[in-house]
Amino acid sequence: MATSKLSICFLLQLIFMTFALDLANGQGLKGCEASVLLNSPTKQAEKDATPNLSLRGFQIIDKVKTAVEKVCPGVVSCADILALVARDATVAANGPFWEVETGRRDGRVSNLNESTVALLPSSANISTLKSGFQQRGLSVKDLVVLSGAHTIGISHCSSFNNRLYNFTRKGDTDPTLDPNYIAKLKKKCKPGDQNSFVEMDPGSFKTFDEDSYYTLVIKRRGLFQSDAALLDDSETKAYVKLQATTHGSTSFKDFGDSMVKMGRIGVLTGKAGEIRKICTRIN
């Protein structure tokens, strides 16, 4: 349950939180039954997990939920609202539109440990990435397509500092990262820096332009090891090259298709879960 529960919103949460003006460390694998929205008086909910502490914008979902409840109470779940806001935020950033399938219900449980255990880390290699996506019913193509969401948002230095200063625990840098890019990153991220942040797609981090992301990856300027890993597989590398050389000719359609697939994984429907009246607490 934990894996499927945390899998669907890899991009939904990523995009939504980006346009709430703060993104957490380039990671976005959350519970798409809206469990990440729940509060815990003892700070044991998903939003209290270390990878999620930088997430912002929960109040936006709360405001949307309040407005929707006034019009049609008890009908639209927080999970569906999160999915719809993610799509609309993408469109607002000049990104693709896709039809969001609705009918999700909200979960009643939010566990801090699920985020820390089930997140695919930004340091993941291609084998880990492919395996993680496969376990969630997603293809290798979905992996490389959805990685394109790194065209928007920011990341804290702590998510990639090891690539700059201590890649193999010998005080070295990551050989797969462009040396000139390393020099620029070092100006913003000092050793041990946990709080400073950089743009994931320098110069256009508020615009959804996947071709820019794939061009950066080809130039060995993907910010995370998981970005660089896309060049370590023949299928993902071919897709990166295609989008980089054709200015993202199929990236928008592909992205929408993959988002729809993600939106079908592990959702609560029927009589499972509930439709929360307030997104931060169970009914």
CSV table of C-alpha atoms in Angstrom, one decimal:
chain,number,residue,atom,x,y,z
A,1,MET,CA,0.0,0.0,0.0
A,2,ALA,CA,2.8,2.4,0.9
A,3,THR,CA,4.4,2.3,-2.6
A,4,SER,CA,1.2,2.8,-4.5
A,5,LYS,CA,0.0,5.4,-2.0
A,6,LEU,CA,3.0,7.5,-2.6
A,7,SER,CA,3.4,7.0,-6.3
A,8,ILE,CA,0.8,8.8,-8.3
A,9,CYS,CA,1.6,12.4,-7.5
A,10,PHE,CA,5.3,12.4,-8.5
A,11,LEU,CA,4.4,15.2,-10.9
A,12,LEU,CA,1.1,16.4,-9.6
A,13,GLN,CA,2.7,17.4,-6.3
A,14,LEU,CA,5.9,18.6,-7.9
A,15,ILE,CA,4.1,21.0,-10.3
A,16,PHE,CA,1.6,22.2,-7.7
A,17,MET,CA,4.1,23.0,-5.1
A,18,THR,CA,6.4,24.8,-7.6
A,19,PHE,CA,3.7,27.3,-8.5
A,20,ALA,CA,3.0,27.8,-4.9
A,21,LEU,CA,6.4,29.5,-5.1
A,22,ASP,CA,8.6,26.9,-3.3
A,23,LEU,CA,9.7,23.4,-4.3
A,24,ALA,CA,11.2,20.8,-2.1
A,25,ASN,CA,14.6,19.5,-3.2
A,26,GLY,CA,13.4,18.4,-6.6
A,27,GLN,CA,11.4,15.6,-5.1
A,28,GLY,CA,7.7,15.2,-5.4
A,29,LEU,CA,6.5,11.6,-4.8
A,30,LYS,CA,3.4,12.1,-2.6
A,31,GLY,CA,0.2,10.4,-1.7
A,32,CYS,CA,-2.5,11.1,-4.3
A,33,GLU,CA,-5.3,10.4,-2.0
A,34,ALA,CA,-4.3,13.8,-0.6
A,35,SER,CA,-2.6,12.3,2.5
A,36,VAL,CA,0.2,14.9,2.1
A,37,LEU,CA,-2.3,17.6,3.0
A,38,LEU,CA,-3.2,16.1,6.4
A,39,ASN,CA,-1.9,17.8,9.5
A,40,SER,CA,-0.6,15.9,12.6
A,41,PRO,CA,-0.6,17.5,16.1
A,42,THR,CA,2.4,15.3,16.8
A,43,LYS,CA,4.2,16.1,13.6
A,44,GLN,CA,4.1,12.5,12.3
A,45,ALA,CA,2.3,13.2,9.0
A,46,GLU,CA,3.8,13.0,5.5
A,47,LYS,CA,4.2,16.7,5.3
A,48,ASP,CA,6.4,16.5,8.4
A,49,ALA,CA,8.9,14.1,6.7
A,50,THR,CA,12.3,15.7,6.1
A,51,PRO,CA,12.0,15.7,2.3
A,52,ASN,CA,8.7,17.5,2.5
A,53,LEU,CA,9.6,20.2,5.0
A,54,SER,CA,10.2,22.8,2.3
A,55,LEU,CA,6.8,22.3,0.6
A,56,ARG,CA,4.7,25.4,0.5
A,57,GLY,CA,1.3,26.4,-0.8
A,58,PHE,CA,-1.0,24.1,1.1
A,59,GLN,CA,-3.2,27.1,1.8
A,60,ILE,CA,-3.9,27.3,-2.0
A,61,ILE,CA,-5.6,23.9,-1.9
A,62,ASP,CA,-7.4,24.9,1.3
A,63,LYS,CA,-8.8,28.0,-0.4
A,64,VAL,CA,-9.9,26.0,-3.5
A,65,LYS,CA,-11.5,23.4,-1.3
A,66,THR,CA,-13.4,26.0,0.7
A,67,ALA,CA,-14.8,27.6,-2.5
A,68,VAL,CA,-15.8,24.2,-4.0
A,69,GLU,CA,-17.5,23.1,-0.8
A,70,LYS,CA,-19.7,26.2,-1.0
A,71,VAL,CA,-21.0,25.2,-4.4
A,72,CYS,CA,-21.1,21.4,-4.2
A,73,PRO,CA,-20.4,20.2,-0.6
A,74,GLY,CA,-19.1,16.7,-0.2
A,75,VAL,CA,-18.6,16.0,-3.9
A,76,VAL,CA,-15.1,16.9,-4.9
A,77,SER,CA,-12.2,15.3,-3.1
A,78,CYS,CA,-9.0,17.1,-2.0
A,79,ALA,CA,-7.1,14.5,-4.1
A,80,ASP,CA,-9.0,15.6,-7.2
A,81,ILE,CA,-8.5,19.2,-6.4
A,82,LEU,CA,-4.8,18.7,-6.1
A,83,ALA,CA,-4.7,16.9,-9.5
A,84,LEU,CA,-6.7,19.6,-11.2
A,85,VAL,CA,-4.6,22.4,-9.7
A,86,ALA,CA,-1.5,20.7,-10.8
A,87,ARG,CA,-2.8,20.5,-14.4
A,88,ASP,CA,-3.9,24.1,-14.4
A,89,ALA,CA,-0.6,25.3,-12.9
A,90,THR,CA,1.2,23.5,-15.7
A,91,VAL,CA,-1.0,25.2,-18.3
A,92,ALA,CA,-0.4,28.6,-16.6
A,93,ALA,CA,3.4,28.0,-17.0
A,94,ASN,CA,2.9,27.6,-20.8
A,95,GLY,CA,2.9,23.8,-20.4
A,96,PRO,CA,0.6,21.1,-21.8
A,97,PHE,CA,-3.1,20.5,-21.1
A,98,TRP,CA,-4.5,17.1,-20.4
A,99,GLU,CA,-7.9,15.8,-19.3
A,100,VAL,CA,-7.7,15.0,-15.6
A,101,GLU,CA,-9.8,11.9,-14.7
A,102,THR,CA,-11.7,12.5,-11.5
A,103,GLY,CA,-13.4,10.3,-8.9
A,104,ARG,CA,-10.5,9.9,-6.5
A,105,ARG,CA,-11.4,9.8,-2.8
A,106,ASP,CA,-9.3,11.1,0.1
A,107,GLY,CA,-7.3,8.8,2.5
A,108,ARG,CA,-7.6,8.9,6.2
A,109,VAL,CA,-4.0,8.1,7.1
A,110,SER,CA,-0.9,10.1,6.6
A,111,ASN,CA,2.4,8.6,7.9
A,112,LEU,CA,5.7,10.3,8.1
A,113,ASN,CA,7.6,7.1,7.4
A,114,GLU,CA,5.9,6.5,4.0
A,115,SER,CA,7.6,9.6,2.6
A,116,THR,CA,11.0,8.7,3.9
A,117,VAL,CA,10.9,5.1,2.7
A,118,ALA,CA,9.1,5.3,-0.6
A,119,LEU,CA,10.6,8.5,-2.2
A,120,LEU,CA,12.9,7.9,-5.2
A,121,PRO,CA,15.9,10.0,-4.2
A,122,SER,CA,17.5,12.6,-6.5
A,123,SER,CA,20.7,10.5,-6.3
A,124,ALA,CA,19.0,7.5,-7.8
A,125,ASN,CA,20.8,5.7,-10.7
A,126,ILE,CA,19.1,4.5,-13.8
A,127,SER,CA,18.5,1.0,-12.4
A,128,THR,CA,16.8,2.3,-9.3
A,129,LEU,CA,14.7,4.7,-11.4
A,130,LYS,CA,13.5,2.1,-13.9
A,131,SER,CA,12.7,-0.4,-11.1
A,132,GLY,CA,10.8,2.2,-9.1
A,133,PHE,CA,8.7,3.3,-12.0
A,134,GLN,CA,8.1,-0.3,-13.1
A,135,GLN,CA,6.8,-1.2,-9.6
A,136,ARG,CA,4.3,1.6,-10.0
A,137,GLY,CA,3.1,0.3,-13.4
A,138,LEU,CA,5.0,3.0,-15.4
A,139,SER,CA,7.3,2.5,-18.4
A,140,VAL,CA,10.8,3.6,-19.1
A,141,LYS,CA,9.3,6.2,-21.5
A,142,ASP,CA,7.2,7.5,-18.6
A,143,LEU,CA,10.3,7.8,-16.5
A,144,VAL,CA,12.1,10.0,-19.0
A,145,VAL,CA,9.0,12.0,-20.0
A,146,LEU,CA,8.1,12.8,-16.4
A,147,SER,CA,11.6,13.7,-15.5
A,148,GLY,CA,11.0,16.7,-17.8
A,149,ALA,CA,9.1,18.3,-14.9
A,150,HIS,CA,12.5,19.4,-13.7
A,151,THR,CA,12.1,22.2,-16.2
A,152,ILE,CA,10.3,24.1,-13.4
A,153,GLY,CA,11.2,24.8,-9.8
A,154,ILE,CA,14.1,25.1,-7.5
A,155,SER,CA,16.2,22.8,-5.4
A,156,HIS,CA,18.1,23.2,-2.2
A,157,CYS,CA,21.8,22.7,-2.4
A,158,SER,CA,21.6,19.7,-0.1
A,159,SER,CA,20.1,17.6,-2.8
A,160,PHE,CA,23.2,17.7,-5.0
A,161,ASN,CA,26.0,19.1,-2.9
A,162,ASN,CA,27.8,15.7,-3.0
A,163,ARG,CA,28.2,16.1,-6.7
A,164,LEU,CA,30.2,19.2,-6.2
A,165,TYR,CA,32.4,18.4,-3.2
A,166,ASN,CA,32.4,14.7,-2.1
A,167,PHE,CA,31.0,12.5,-4.8
A,168,THR,CA,32.9,9.3,-3.9
A,169,ARG,CA,33.7,10.4,-0.3
A,170,LYS,CA,37.2,11.5,-1.4
A,171,GLY,CA,36.5,15.2,-1.8
A,172,ASP,CA,35.9,14.9,-5.6
A,173,THR,CA,33.3,16.0,-8.0
A,174,ASP,CA,30.9,14.0,-10.1
A,175,PRO,CA,32.6,13.3,-13.5
A,176,THR,CA,29.2,13.2,-15.3
A,177,LEU,CA,28.6,16.8,-14.4
A,178,ASP,CA,29.9,19.6,-16.7
A,179,PRO,CA,33.0,21.2,-15.0
A,180,ASN,CA,31.8,24.7,-16.0
A,181,TYR,CA,28.4,24.1,-14.5
A,182,ILE,CA,30.1,22.8,-11.3
A,183,ALA,CA,32.0,26.0,-11.0
A,184,LYS,CA,28.8,28.0,-11.3
A,185,LEU,CA,27.0,25.9,-8.7
A,186,LYS,CA,29.9,26.1,-6.3
A,187,LYS,CA,29.4,29.9,-6.2
A,188,LYS,CA,25.9,29.4,-4.9
A,189,CYS,CA,26.3,26.3,-2.8
A,190,LYS,CA,29.2,26.1,-0.3
A,191,PRO,CA,30.2,22.8,1.3
A,192,GLY,CA,27.6,21.6,3.7
A,193,ASP,CA,25.1,24.2,2.6
A,194,GLN,CA,21.6,23.0,3.4
A,195,ASN,CA,19.5,26.1,2.9
A,196,SER,CA,20.6,27.9,-0.3
A,197,PHE,CA,18.8,27.0,-3.5
A,198,VAL,CA,19.3,27.1,-7.3
A,199,GLU,CA,17.0,27.0,-10.3
A,200,MET,CA,16.6,23.5,-11.7
A,201,ASP,CA,16.3,24.9,-15.3
A,202,PRO,CA,18.5,28.1,-15.1
A,203,GLY,CA,16.8,31.1,-16.8
A,204,SER,CA,13.4,29.5,-17.3
A,205,PHE,CA,12.5,27.8,-14.0
A,206,LYS,CA,9.0,29.2,-14.0
A,207,THR,CA,8.3,28.2,-17.6
A,208,PHE,CA,7.4,24.7,-18.7
A,209,ASP,CA,9.7,24.2,-21.6
A,210,GLU,CA,10.9,20.5,-21.5
A,211,ASP,CA,13.2,20.9,-24.6
A,212,SER,CA,15.3,23.2,-22.4
A,213,TYR,CA,15.5,20.6,-19.7
A,214,TYR,CA,16.5,17.9,-22.2
A,215,THR,CA,19.1,20.2,-23.7
A,216,LEU,CA,20.6,20.7,-20.3
A,217,VAL,CA,20.8,16.9,-19.7
A,218,ILE,CA,22.6,16.4,-23.1
A,219,LYS,CA,25.1,19.1,-22.1
A,220,ARG,CA,25.7,17.2,-18.8
A,221,ARG,CA,24.0,20.0,-16.8
A,222,GLY,CA,21.1,18.1,-15.3
A,223,LEU,CA,21.2,19.2,-11.6
A,224,PHE,CA,20.6,15.8,-10.0
A,225,GLN,CA,22.2,12.4,-10.5
A,226,SER,CA,18.8,11.2,-11.5
A,227,ASP,CA,18.9,13.6,-14.4
A,228,ALA,CA,22.3,12.5,-15.5
A,229,ALA,CA,21.2,8.9,-15.2
A,230,LEU,CA,18.9,9.4,-18.2
A,231,LEU,CA,22.0,9.2,-20.4
A,232,ASP,CA,22.9,5.7,-19.0
A,233,ASP,CA,20.0,3.9,-20.7
A,234,SER,CA,19.6,3.6,-24.5
A,235,GLU,CA,15.9,4.2,-24.5
A,236,THR,CA,15.9,7.2,-22.1
A,237,LYS,CA,19.0,8.7,-23.9
A,238,ALA,CA,17.3,8.4,-27.3
A,239,TYR,CA,14.3,10.3,-26.0
A,240,VAL,CA,16.4,13.0,-24.4
A,241,LYS,CA,18.3,13.5,-27.7
A,242,LEU,CA,15.0,13.6,-29.7
A,243,GLN,CA,13.5,16.3,-27.6
A,244,ALA,CA,16.7,18.3,-27.4
A,245,THR,CA,17.2,18.3,-31.1
A,246,THR,CA,13.5,18.8,-32.1
A,247,HIS,CA,12.7,21.5,-29.6
A,248,GLY,CA,10.4,19.1,-27.7
A,249,SER,CA,8.4,18.0,-30.7
A,250,THR,CA,6.4,15.4,-28.8
A,251,SER,CA,7.1,16.3,-25.2
A,252,PHE,CA,3.8,18.0,-24.4
A,253,LYS,CA,1.6,15.2,-25.7
A,254,ASP,CA,3.8,12.6,-24.1
A,255,PHE,CA,3.8,14.4,-20.8
A,256,GLY,CA,0.0,14.6,-20.8
A,257,ASP,CA,-0.3,10.9,-21.6
A,258,SER,CA,2.1,10.0,-18.8
A,259,MET,CA,0.3,12.2,-16.3
A,260,VAL,CA,-3.0,10.4,-17.1
A,261,LYS,CA,-1.3,7.1,-16.5
A,262,MET,CA,0.0,8.2,-13.2
A,263,GLY,CA,-3.4,9.5,-12.2
A,264,ARG,CA,-4.8,5.9,-12.4
A,265,ILE,CA,-2.3,4.3,-10.0
A,266,GLY,CA,-3.4,3.3,-6.5
A,267,VAL,CA,-6.3,5.8,-6.2
A,268,LEU,CA,-9.1,5.3,-3.6
A,269,THR,CA,-12.5,5.0,-5.3
A,270,GLY,CA,-16.0,3.7,-4.5
A,271,LYS,CA,-16.5,3.5,-0.7
A,272,ALA,CA,-12.9,3.5,0.2
A,273,GLY,CA,-11.6,6.6,2.0
A,274,GLU,CA,-13.7,9.6,2.2
A,275,ILE,CA,-14.3,13.0,0.7
A,276,ARG,CA,-12.9,15.4,3.3
A,277,LYS,CA,-14.7,18.6,4.2
A,278,ILE,CA,-11.4,20.2,5.1
A,279,CYS,CA,-8.2,19.0,3.4
A,280,THR,CA,-6.0,19.2,6.5
A,281,ARG,CA,-8.1,16.8,8.6
A,282,ILE,CA,-10.2,13.7,8.3
A,283,ASN,CA,-14.0,14.1,8.7
